[in-house]
Amino acid sequence: IPILRRAVRRDVARLSRGYHDSVIPNLVSTSSPEFIAKADAMAALIEDLRTKTAKARLGGGSKAAEKMKSKGKCLPRERLRLLLDNSTPFLELSPLAAYEVYGDQSIPGAGLITGIGRISGRECMVIVNDATVKGGSYYPLTVKKQLRAQEIAREHGLPCVYIVESGGAALPYQANVFPDKEHFGRIFYNMAQMSALGIPQIASIHGISVAGGAYVPAMADENIIVQNQGRIFLAGPPLVKAATGEDVDDETLGGGMMHSSESGVTDHLARDDEHAISLTRSVVADLGRAGWRPALPPQQSESPLYPASELGGIVGTDVRQGFDMRDVISRIVDGSKLREFKKEYGPTIITGYAHIHGYEVGIVANNGILFSPSALKTTHFIQSCSQRKIPLLFLVNVTGYMVGSKAERGGIAKDGAKMVRAVACADVPKLTVVVGGSFGAGNYGMSGRAYSPRFLWMWPNSKVSVMGGSQLSQVMASVSKDPTQHSSLKDEIEEQSTALYSTARLWDDGIIEPTATRDVVGLGLALASRQSGGRSTTWDGNNLGYGVFRM
Amino acid sequence: TPIHRPPARRPHFDKILIANRGEIACRVIRTARKLGIKTVAVYSEVDQDALHVRLADEAYCIGPAQSSESYLNIDKIIDVCRRSGAQAVHPGYGFLSENSTFAKRLDEEGIVFIGPPASAIVSMGSKSESKHIMISAGVPCVPGYHGSNQDPEFLYEQAKHIGFPVLIKAIHGGGGKGMRTVTEDTKDAFLEGLSSAKREALKGFGNDIVLIEKYIERPRHVEVQVFADTLGNVVSLWERDCSVQRRNQKIIEEAPAPGLTPELRQELGAKAVAAARAVSYVGAGTVEFIFDNDTQDFFFMEMNTRLQVEHPVTEMITGLDLVEWQLEVAAGNALPLEQSSIPMIGHAFEARIYAENPRNQFLPDSGQLLYLSTPPPTHTFAPTYSSGEDIQPSLRIEQGFEQGAQIGVFYDPMIAKVVTHGRDRTEALRVLRKALEQYHVVGLSTNVEFLKTLAGNQAFIDRELETGFIKKHHDELFPPIKPSTDETYALAALYIILQNVPKLDGTPWTTLGAKRFSGDVEERIITLQEDSIEAEPVAVAVKYAGLDQFDITVKGRTFTGVSASLVSPTSLRARLGDAFMNVTAVSQKPSAMVPASAAHNTMEKIHMFVDGEKTTLVVPSPKWLLSLGEDVLKAGAKGALRAPMPSLVVEVKVKVGDRVEKGQAVVILESMKTETVMRADAAGVVKAVGCKNGEMVEEGRELVDVELEASE
């Protein structure tokens, strides 16, 4: 009966929402020269993104791949493919991490593939070492990428599956990998805490897993090792020889058979990569009620009325050119329907209720400079969403809060602060998509990285910096003595504000194509809808226990 | 001759028992239902879920699987008659249908046997007696000498008298051994044939007595359906041609026999009626003749004193229900029609679907009907014809089993009969071909593909019928097996992929399909191979090209933008290029009890029916599974003997504690009518015995465990 009642309620809700006043009209002219020019510019950027992503997907390149294949191993992406359920999406995170960060050294994807996908009918965080990239060793950004994946897993109660093949920390970078709070050790701290929170940690060992890396399998709740291939030891044979004089080979020291039959470090012995993945899938199938439960969307998904392919032509690539954010929203939300809140008040920001892939969402989207009324309206709206437990989606194209004496006298600082406080303390998941610029304090008010949105994605054209490059160089010119440096500084700022620069440093969770926005956000909302079994995500010593010890 | 009628019509029985199983039991039940007669089924332990048991009003178990303990057990059947109050017994065909003892016993018990009197069964049961009766009734028999005088000179005289060519046949012979044909009318040729036939017979059967018969080079098998009542009326329901046979069993029958002149038909009918009269026959019977294609002569062979398997073709051309006639006669009523009003309309075919392997000497197969789908029949009984009405093509499926049934382990491996009727032979044959294309069976080998080839064979279409048809046209009937097409590989791979698509749950995790972002494309490699030992695995790459859209690459050829969806778990609708295809596909999973190995029966098979043709592809087991299977096999090989297939334990030759030598026979199994001797792999002592005589064992059952001697 309660189910029936809920269904009836849903139907009634759908009927009332079928009312057309919330449909955003389409005023876009796709044949105007301006639209075509913008579309072409965006297409070029997307092409460039695809080329770079495709290259990153190849990992350490064909030579390394051949070498791995010749040992009878599957490539990291083949392992991933076998691991995931057939015909289900994979939300990959930061595929361009570490792009052009380490000078001469190319570390595609930071040597790590992370993302959320379905395994045995269950959404999991998948973390795969790419051993074709420097033997899967951990650079500073590798650690950061893994920690970010763990953070997402923890926030959404996603079981973690680690497909391990790594030589451990990249030694020349040890100072930026090992000692700090957000460094290597944090990986195991996270594993322990998540396990205690009831979020399963599963590892499958496909190659070397040495030193610090050895703690991934050792900290896992249940693990698998490939015989004559996976190796786990705290120190490899050369170090053992140096330390104790013992002469021992890899397999004896840390082979699958030894660990499965003697040390008890591993739980399942697999014949090969495929078998290990098959076992991993079985382990996930047997996770019982651990982790959080996904929730069904409250209503059926409905396609937008207007094609997403027009997003490029609407937005373009020049952040100084304005556009109506409603044209973006109408190509992302279900049925192009947005029930706008305070439409006429503070019109430089759009707030309103919509659905994406059937999930409820409160949208906050920039449509100009933030004035006091815009900030107040947003604060009100965020409070409402918080009260109603509706997740928030920030569609960002913000140059910042209004400056000048009039604005200051109007108290823009305190009104902006209200909005920032509301964003910081909103008691609902937040998702952020940077569609255009994200500058200055606008970045804070629009749920920038520092405000812990569950996910933050960038469009290829988007920019993030303390202010626009030209303003910045003008400011610098007025305060600095050496005008010759201004132009080079301007270029540097421009480069540092690009999406590519941001994504390489994990300031976001990846650059997405505008057309993918609806689906990516839909998956994000599906994740945000997951419900914990009552356990808190914060660790405050409330006697939750220790997770699973390896015995 | 006007029909003799009793003074008053007698009522039908209220309740009858059907002492049979399979399609014929179901067939009899259908007519009984139509007439409001209650039915009692009997069944053996393995048949408790059988279709005939479910169709009947009552059903009784009469014993274990072996026919001798159940369907042939006269006492038990009579006991069920008493308990259920059945007034009559329909024996069907096979089992007790031509058992005079049974007929006699029923008579003694006051239960009506729906068939001829015991005396007629006895007379017709003996080859020599029946021949004498026929000759004296003026029915032509194959000229021959069947006496005991074996003097070569005398036999030659007999041969001359019969007329060459002649056949010399050892009376104990069989399988073509001890048999010689002599075509040349010379003494030398005859004596040479005689001595070699005798030599071979003596060596093979320990007895060299031979008979001499007229040899017919191009014989046809033509039989006449007769019907007689207790009042002395006898009619012919025309003839059937059943020439196309394999292993001396019919597989395709038709009525009327093509190419007979009305005079010849008249004569055949008259002789058949005379034959029935000669033995005071009652009920349905079939008089079989051998027909000489070259001389148009026909000779009596034997009379079958029961309803035949192929009776539906006669029903189709006469518009009658022969089972109804049987019940009518058994109740003591006259035949419903006199000879002159018996219709003969259009042409009918029957094809028998057997669990057998035509490419392996038609050896029977056994197993489960994993999947069964048939074309929708247009009729349950024969259509009735009123004059001036257009004859519409019609289709009947006489089926005794449903999907999931076990076939051919203990009983006849016939699965069903496909019966078609049309205004002429061409139409009936066309309908038959189409019906066979739509008859889909998975789980065991069947002759469906063979029947289809046969029904499409030009010589068959051209009515060149003779009993040696299959042998004569062997090469055309068994064309080389075509390798699977790229399309078939693509469709099989698609089927595997689509089977694993998760059910839509309303979340984007299922509705988005295999969506990747930033230009990545999901791709799966499906490995498949032909179902033959030397087959090479073929990797089929399936790339997602949108929801329900795929790019498929097989052997370097790419099908782009293939759209596909599963309409049901066994039917796939796909657009390959510009062609929409409806494909039936069935996945046959290997038995979970059998460890993985290189043997195809341990692998998943994908059976596909594309354009009416069946193809089977095998999904090779992954390396790791083979490696695990190898370990299991190694561990199990230490002395334990397991049943290689579902079989009957004929004899357990050892008991616990016995010493056995390597190669010693330990258990004798029977399966598919062949005995298999299970022998000890190595010397040792019997540790355990896991089966007993007469028991039915499943595949993989441990029969005997031998503790091996510590020699290794």
Short mmCIF file of C-alpha atoms in Angstrom, two decimals, chain A residues 115-509:
data_model
loop_
_atom_site.label_atom_id
_atom_site.label_comp_id
_atom_site.label_asym_id
_atom_site.label_seq_id
_atom_site.Cartn_x
_atom_site.Cartn_y
_atom_site.Cartn_z
CA GLY A 115 35.97 6.27 -12.43
CA ILE A 116 32.58 5.05 -11.41
CA GLY A 117 31.04 2.08 -13.14
CA ARG A 118 28.76 -0.84 -12.55
CA ILE A 119 30.11 -4.19 -11.43
CA SER A 120 27.68 -7.05 -10.89
CA GLY A 121 24.82 -4.57 -10.87
CA ARG A 122 26.39 -2.27 -8.28
CA GLU A 123 28.00 1.13 -8.73
CA CYS A 124 31.63 1.02 -7.65
CA MET A 125 34.62 3.32 -7.63
CA VAL A 126 37.20 1.64 -9.82
CA ILE A 127 40.87 2.48 -9.42
CA VAL A 128 43.20 0.86 -11.94
CA ASN A 129 46.97 1.27 -11.95
CA ASP A 130 48.34 1.77 -15.44
CA ALA A 131 51.58 -0.19 -15.38
CA THR A 132 52.35 0.89 -18.94
CA VAL A 133 53.07 4.32 -17.46
CA LYS A 134 56.35 4.14 -15.53
CA GLY A 135 55.42 0.78 -14.10
CA GLY A 136 52.37 2.27 -12.43
CA SER A 137 54.49 4.23 -9.97
CA TYR A 138 52.95 7.02 -7.91
CA TYR A 139 53.73 10.60 -8.89
CA PRO A 140 52.34 13.37 -6.72
CA LEU A 141 49.32 13.71 -9.03
CA THR A 142 48.81 9.94 -9.02
CA VAL A 143 48.37 10.14 -5.29
CA LYS A 144 46.09 13.14 -5.64
CA LYS A 145 43.97 11.36 -8.24
CA GLN A 146 43.63 8.26 -6.09
CA LEU A 147 42.75 10.33 -3.00
CA ARG A 148 40.15 12.24 -4.99
CA ALA A 149 38.61 8.95 -6.18
CA GLN A 150 38.53 7.73 -2.59
CA GLU A 151 36.94 10.97 -1.47
CA ILE A 152 34.19 10.56 -4.05
CA ALA A 153 33.73 6.92 -3.02
CA ARG A 154 33.43 7.92 0.61
CA GLU A 155 30.98 10.73 -0.07
CA HIS A 156 28.71 8.41 -2.06
CA GLY A 157 29.24 5.15 -0.17
CA LEU A 158 30.71 3.46 -3.26
CA PRO A 159 32.57 0.18 -2.83
CA CYS A 160 36.15 0.61 -4.06
CA VAL A 161 37.77 -1.84 -6.42
CA TYR A 162 41.54 -1.48 -6.82
CA ILE A 163 43.15 -3.22 -9.80
CA VAL A 164 46.72 -3.14 -8.67
CA GLU A 165 50.00 -3.21 -10.52
CA SER A 166 52.41 -0.61 -9.20
CA GLY A 167 56.01 -0.22 -8.20
CA GLY A 168 55.00 2.21 -5.43
CA ALA A 169 56.13 5.81 -5.01
CA ALA A 170 58.11 7.45 -7.82
CA LEU A 171 61.29 7.84 -5.78
CA PRO A 172 62.61 11.12 -7.27
CA TYR A 173 59.33 12.71 -6.20
CA GLN A 174 59.21 11.12 -2.77
CA ALA A 175 59.16 14.44 -0.98
CA ASN A 176 55.94 15.36 -2.76
CA VAL A 177 54.48 11.89 -2.53
CA PHE A 178 55.22 10.51 0.88
CA PRO A 179 55.21 12.70 3.95
CA ASP A 180 52.29 15.12 3.94
CA LYS A 181 48.73 14.69 5.10
CA GLU A 182 47.30 14.39 1.62
CA HIS A 183 50.08 12.05 0.45
CA PHE A 184 50.61 8.32 0.08
CA GLY A 185 49.71 7.30 3.59
CA ARG A 186 46.30 8.90 3.22
CA ILE A 187 45.34 6.17 0.72
CA PHE A 188 45.48 3.53 3.45
CA TYR A 189 43.95 5.81 6.03
CA ASN A 190 41.02 6.22 3.63
CA MET A 191 40.79 2.49 3.03
CA ALA A 192 40.66 1.81 6.75
CA GLN A 193 38.09 4.49 7.41
CA MET A 194 35.86 3.52 4.50
CA SER A 195 35.97 -0.11 5.56
CA ALA A 196 34.90 0.98 9.03
CA LEU A 197 32.08 2.99 7.46
CA GLY A 198 30.85 -0.15 5.80
CA ILE A 199 32.20 0.76 2.37
CA PRO A 200 33.93 -2.37 1.03
CA GLN A 201 37.50 -2.19 -0.22
CA ILE A 202 38.39 -4.85 -2.78
CA ALA A 203 41.76 -5.32 -4.44
CA SER A 204 42.92 -7.53 -7.27
CA ILE A 205 46.65 -7.86 -7.73
CA HIS A 206 47.81 -8.26 -11.30
CA GLY A 207 51.47 -7.42 -11.09
CA ILE A 208 54.01 -6.06 -8.74
CA SER A 209 52.62 -4.41 -5.63
CA VAL A 210 55.58 -3.35 -3.61
CA ALA A 211 56.51 -1.28 -0.57
CA GLY A 212 53.72 1.22 0.20
CA GLY A 213 51.78 -0.34 -2.66
CA ALA A 214 51.75 -3.63 -0.82
CA TYR A 215 49.38 -2.06 1.66
CA VAL A 216 46.60 -1.73 -0.91
CA PRO A 217 45.98 -5.47 -1.01
CA ALA A 218 46.87 -5.78 2.63
CA MET A 219 44.38 -3.11 3.67
CA ALA A 220 41.62 -4.48 1.42
CA ASP A 221 38.66 -6.31 2.92
CA GLU A 222 38.91 -9.05 0.32
CA ASN A 223 41.52 -9.51 -2.35
CA ILE A 224 42.57 -11.59 -5.31
CA ILE A 225 46.00 -12.30 -6.72
CA VAL A 226 47.02 -13.64 -10.12
CA GLN A 227 49.34 -16.62 -9.75
CA ASN A 228 52.85 -16.33 -11.19
CA GLN A 229 52.11 -12.69 -11.98
CA GLY A 230 50.92 -10.74 -8.96
CA ARG A 231 53.59 -10.06 -6.37
CA ILE A 232 53.23 -8.45 -2.99
CA PHE A 233 56.17 -7.58 -0.79
CA LEU A 234 57.29 -4.76 1.44
CA ALA A 235 60.72 -4.87 -0.18
CA GLY A 236 61.75 -6.44 -3.46
CA PRO A 237 64.61 -8.94 -3.85
CA PRO A 238 67.34 -6.28 -4.40
CA LEU A 239 66.41 -4.43 -1.22
CA VAL A 240 66.11 -7.69 0.72
CA LYS A 241 69.57 -8.65 -0.50
CA ALA A 242 70.94 -5.29 0.55
CA ALA A 243 69.22 -5.33 3.92
CA THR A 244 69.61 -8.92 5.05
CA GLY A 245 71.79 -10.63 2.49
CA GLU A 246 69.00 -13.07 1.66
CA ASP A 247 68.92 -14.28 -1.93
CA VAL A 248 65.35 -14.76 -3.00
CA ASP A 249 63.33 -14.54 -6.22
CA ASP A 250 60.11 -12.57 -6.77
CA GLU A 251 57.76 -15.51 -6.74
CA THR A 252 59.11 -17.05 -3.54
CA LEU A 253 59.21 -13.69 -1.82
CA GLY A 254 55.71 -12.53 -2.70
CA GLY A 255 54.01 -14.77 -5.27
CA GLY A 256 50.34 -15.56 -5.36
CA MET A 257 50.67 -19.15 -4.20
CA MET A 258 52.82 -18.17 -1.23
CA HIS A 259 50.46 -15.40 -0.14
CA SER A 260 47.37 -17.53 -0.65
CA SER A 261 48.63 -20.68 1.03
CA GLU A 262 51.15 -19.41 3.62
CA SER A 263 51.07 -15.75 4.56
CA GLY A 264 47.31 -15.27 4.20
CA VAL A 265 47.90 -11.85 2.68
CA THR A 266 45.61 -12.81 -0.21
CA ASP A 267 42.23 -14.50 -0.23
CA HIS A 268 41.80 -15.81 -3.76
CA LEU A 269 44.30 -17.26 -6.20
CA ALA A 270 43.50 -16.57 -9.87
CA ARG A 271 44.93 -18.34 -12.90
CA ASP A 272 45.22 -15.23 -15.04
CA ASP A 273 44.02 -11.64 -15.44
CA GLU A 274 40.63 -12.67 -16.78
CA HIS A 275 40.09 -15.09 -13.92
CA ALA A 276 41.06 -12.46 -11.36
CA ILE A 277 38.58 -10.00 -12.86
CA SER A 278 35.91 -12.68 -12.88
CA LEU A 279 36.62 -13.38 -9.21
CA THR A 280 36.52 -9.66 -8.46
CA ARG A 281 33.09 -9.44 -10.05
CA SER A 282 31.96 -12.36 -7.90
CA VAL A 283 33.31 -10.68 -4.78
CA VAL A 284 31.36 -7.52 -5.60
CA ALA A 285 28.25 -9.62 -6.23
CA ASP A 286 28.66 -10.94 -2.70
CA LEU A 287 28.96 -7.58 -0.94
CA GLY A 288 25.57 -8.03 0.62
CA ARG A 289 24.19 -4.86 2.13
CA ALA A 290 27.51 -3.10 2.52
CA GLY A 291 27.87 0.37 1.05
CA TRP A 292 25.08 2.79 0.35
CA ARG A 293 21.91 2.03 -1.57
CA PRO A 294 21.11 3.75 -4.84
CA ALA A 295 17.72 5.44 -5.12
CA LEU A 296 15.44 5.44 -8.12
CA PRO A 297 14.64 8.81 -9.67
CA PRO A 298 11.29 10.17 -8.48
CA GLN A 299 10.02 10.52 -12.02
CA GLN A 300 10.70 9.21 -15.48
CA SER A 301 13.46 10.77 -17.49
CA GLU A 302 12.39 13.00 -20.35
CA SER A 303 14.62 14.24 -23.13
CA PRO A 304 15.12 17.97 -23.51
CA LEU A 305 13.13 19.57 -26.30
CA TYR A 306 16.15 21.11 -28.00
CA PRO A 307 19.32 19.42 -29.19
CA ALA A 308 22.44 19.48 -27.02
CA SER A 309 24.52 19.74 -30.17
CA GLU A 310 23.64 23.45 -30.25
CA LEU A 311 25.39 24.12 -26.93
CA GLY A 312 28.71 24.87 -28.63
CA GLY A 313 27.16 27.53 -30.87
CA ILE A 314 25.31 29.09 -27.93
CA VAL A 315 28.28 29.40 -25.60
CA GLY A 316 31.30 29.65 -27.90
CA THR A 317 34.83 29.80 -26.62
CA ASP A 318 35.31 33.45 -25.78
CA VAL A 319 34.28 34.01 -22.16
CA ARG A 320 33.79 37.72 -22.75
CA GLN A 321 30.91 37.03 -25.17
CA GLY A 322 27.63 36.80 -23.34
CA PHE A 323 24.86 34.30 -23.85
CA ASP A 324 21.57 33.46 -22.16
CA MET A 325 22.19 30.62 -19.72
CA ARG A 326 18.54 29.56 -20.15
CA ASP A 327 19.48 28.26 -23.61
CA VAL A 328 22.03 26.01 -21.91
CA ILE A 329 19.62 24.86 -19.21
CA SER A 330 16.93 24.06 -21.77
CA ARG A 331 19.34 21.64 -23.46
CA ILE A 332 20.24 19.83 -20.24
CA VAL A 333 17.09 19.42 -18.17
CA ASP A 334 14.18 17.00 -18.60
CA GLY A 335 11.61 18.31 -21.05
CA SER A 336 13.49 21.66 -21.10
CA LYS A 337 11.39 22.52 -18.06
CA LEU A 338 12.64 24.88 -15.39
CA ARG A 339 10.34 26.23 -12.71
CA GLU A 340 12.14 29.46 -12.10
CA PHE A 341 12.31 31.01 -8.65
CA LYS A 342 12.31 34.82 -8.34
CA LYS A 343 12.75 35.17 -12.07
CA GLU A 344 12.28 38.92 -12.06
CA TYR A 345 14.38 39.59 -8.96
CA GLY A 346 18.18 39.67 -9.26
CA PRO A 347 17.95 38.59 -12.91
CA THR A 348 21.72 38.14 -13.34
CA ILE A 349 21.41 34.77 -11.73
CA ILE A 350 18.91 32.05 -12.60
CA THR A 351 17.52 29.84 -9.85
CA GLY A 352 14.89 27.18 -10.29
CA TYR A 353 13.71 23.62 -10.01
CA ALA A 354 14.14 21.03 -12.73
CA HIS A 355 14.75 17.35 -13.30
CA ILE A 356 17.67 15.66 -14.99
CA HIS A 357 17.31 11.97 -15.90
CA GLY A 358 14.30 11.98 -13.60
CA TYR A 359 16.20 13.28 -10.57
CA GLU A 360 15.15 16.49 -8.86
CA VAL A 361 17.70 19.27 -8.98
CA GLY A 362 17.89 22.90 -7.90
CA ILE A 363 19.72 24.91 -10.53
CA VAL A 364 21.85 27.97 -9.85
CA ALA A 365 23.14 29.47 -13.08
CA ASN A 366 24.88 32.74 -13.84
CA ASN A 367 23.43 35.17 -16.34
CA GLY A 368 25.63 38.19 -15.73
CA ILE A 369 27.51 39.98 -12.96
CA LEU A 370 26.48 39.18 -9.39
CA PHE A 371 24.73 42.09 -7.69
CA SER A 372 23.40 42.16 -4.16
CA PRO A 373 19.89 41.05 -5.15
CA SER A 374 21.37 38.14 -7.17
CA ALA A 375 23.32 37.02 -4.12
CA LEU A 376 20.32 37.34 -1.80
CA LYS A 377 18.05 35.44 -4.18
CA THR A 378 20.60 32.63 -4.47
CA THR A 379 21.00 32.45 -0.70
CA HIS A 380 17.24 32.11 -0.31
CA PHE A 381 17.11 29.43 -3.02
CA ILE A 382 19.96 27.39 -1.55
CA GLN A 383 18.27 27.44 1.83
CA SER A 384 15.06 26.18 0.22
CA CYS A 385 16.87 23.33 -1.55
CA SER A 386 18.61 22.45 1.70
CA GLN A 387 15.30 22.30 3.46
CA ARG A 388 13.79 20.13 0.73
CA LYS A 389 16.84 17.90 0.34
CA ILE A 390 17.12 18.72 -3.35
CA PRO A 391 20.67 18.55 -4.74
CA LEU A 392 22.08 21.67 -6.32
CA LEU A 393 23.57 22.10 -9.76
CA PHE A 394 25.75 25.15 -10.35
CA LEU A 395 26.14 26.17 -13.98
CA VAL A 396 29.01 28.57 -13.79
CA ASN A 397 29.78 31.57 -15.99
CA VAL A 398 30.73 34.22 -13.49
CA THR A 399 33.05 37.18 -13.74
CA GLY A 400 32.56 37.92 -10.07
CA TYR A 401 30.57 40.14 -7.70
CA MET A 402 29.96 43.72 -8.74
CA VAL A 403 32.68 46.17 -7.78
CA GLY A 404 32.60 49.91 -7.38
CA SER A 405 31.48 52.38 -4.75
CA LYS A 406 27.80 51.92 -5.38
CA ALA A 407 28.06 48.19 -4.91
CA GLU A 408 30.30 48.47 -1.87
CA ARG A 409 27.94 50.95 -0.28
CA GLY A 410 25.08 48.56 -1.05
CA GLY A 411 26.91 45.94 1.02
CA ILE A 412 27.91 43.60 -1.81
CA ALA A 413 30.59 42.16 0.49
CA LYS A 414 28.07 41.03 3.11
CA ASP A 415 25.51 39.87 0.55
CA GLY A 416 28.18 37.93 -1.34
CA ALA A 417 29.27 36.44 1.96
CA LYS A 418 25.71 35.28 2.62
CA MET A 419 25.72 33.44 -0.66
CA VAL A 420 29.15 31.93 0.01
CA ARG A 421 28.05 30.84 3.48
CA ALA A 422 24.90 29.25 2.07
CA VAL A 423 26.95 27.36 -0.54
CA ALA A 424 29.49 26.24 2.05
CA CYS A 425 26.90 24.98 4.47
CA ALA A 426 24.21 23.70 2.11
CA ASP A 427 23.10 20.36 3.53
CA VAL A 428 22.62 18.76 0.11
CA PRO A 429 25.00 17.40 -2.52
CA LYS A 430 26.30 20.03 -4.93
CA LEU A 431 27.40 19.48 -8.51
CA THR A 432 29.33 22.13 -10.41
CA VAL A 433 29.78 22.51 -14.14
CA VAL A 434 31.94 25.38 -15.31
CA VAL A 435 30.35 26.41 -18.58
CA GLY A 436 32.25 29.64 -19.12
CA GLY A 437 34.39 31.65 -16.69
CA SER A 438 34.79 31.10 -12.99
CA PHE A 439 36.56 34.15 -11.68
CA GLY A 440 37.30 35.68 -8.32
CA ALA A 441 34.88 35.38 -5.46
CA GLY A 442 32.30 34.25 -8.00
CA ASN A 443 34.17 30.95 -7.92
CA TYR A 444 33.32 30.62 -4.22
CA GLY A 445 29.70 31.66 -4.53
CA MET A 446 29.28 29.26 -7.44
CA SER A 447 30.59 26.24 -5.53
CA GLY A 448 34.20 26.12 -6.73
CA ARG A 449 36.51 23.29 -5.79
CA ALA A 450 37.05 24.68 -2.30
CA TYR A 451 33.34 24.33 -1.54
CA SER A 452 33.44 20.55 -1.88
CA PRO A 453 30.92 19.95 -4.60
CA ARG A 454 30.42 16.20 -5.05
CA PHE A 455 31.74 16.67 -8.59
CA LEU A 456 33.19 19.56 -10.53
CA TRP A 457 33.40 19.37 -14.31
CA MET A 458 34.76 21.86 -16.81
CA TRP A 459 33.74 22.52 -20.38
CA PRO A 460 36.73 22.68 -22.77
CA ASN A 461 36.30 26.46 -23.21
CA SER A 462 35.97 27.26 -19.52
CA LYS A 463 38.39 29.32 -17.52
CA VAL A 464 39.19 29.53 -13.85
CA SER A 465 41.36 32.19 -12.23
CA VAL A 466 41.35 34.95 -9.66
CA MET A 467 40.40 37.42 -12.38
CA GLY A 468 40.47 37.66 -16.18
CA GLY A 469 43.94 37.77 -17.75
CA SER A 470 43.65 41.32 -19.14
CA GLN A 471 42.30 42.79 -15.88
CA LEU A 472 45.04 41.01 -14.01
CA SER A 473 47.82 42.39 -16.17
CA GLN A 474 46.31 45.89 -15.87
CA VAL A 475 46.25 45.56 -12.10
CA MET A 476 49.80 44.29 -12.13
CA ALA A 477 50.83 47.23 -14.34
CA SER A 478 49.45 49.69 -11.85
CA VAL A 479 51.20 48.19 -8.85
CA SER A 480 54.44 46.93 -10.40
CA LYS A 481 57.54 48.88 -11.48
CA ASP A 482 58.65 46.72 -14.45
CA PRO A 483 56.20 47.02 -17.35
CA THR A 484 58.22 44.63 -19.60
CA GLN A 485 57.01 41.66 -17.63
CA HIS A 486 53.34 42.46 -18.10
CA SER A 487 52.81 40.74 -21.43
CA SER A 488 54.57 37.53 -20.42
CA LEU A 489 52.66 37.55 -17.16
CA LYS A 490 49.43 38.00 -19.07
CA ASP A 491 50.23 34.93 -21.22
CA GLU A 492 51.13 32.91 -18.18
CA ILE A 493 47.86 33.82 -16.45
CA GLU A 494 45.91 33.01 -19.60
CA GLU A 495 47.52 29.59 -19.81
CA GLN A 496 47.02 28.86 -16.12
CA SER A 497 43.35 29.67 -16.35
CA THR A 498 42.52 27.09 -19.02
CA ALA A 499 40.44 24.00 -18.42
CA LEU A 500 43.36 21.88 -19.56
CA TYR A 501 45.67 23.45 -16.98
CA SER A 502 43.03 22.94 -14.31
CA THR A 503 42.24 19.35 -15.16
CA ALA A 504 45.93 18.40 -15.36
CA ARG A 505 46.24 19.49 -11.73
CA LEU A 506 43.04 17.88 -10.54
CA TRP A 507 41.30 21.13 -9.72
CA ASP A 508 38.32 19.44 -11.32
CA ASP A 509 37.05 15.93 -12.04
#
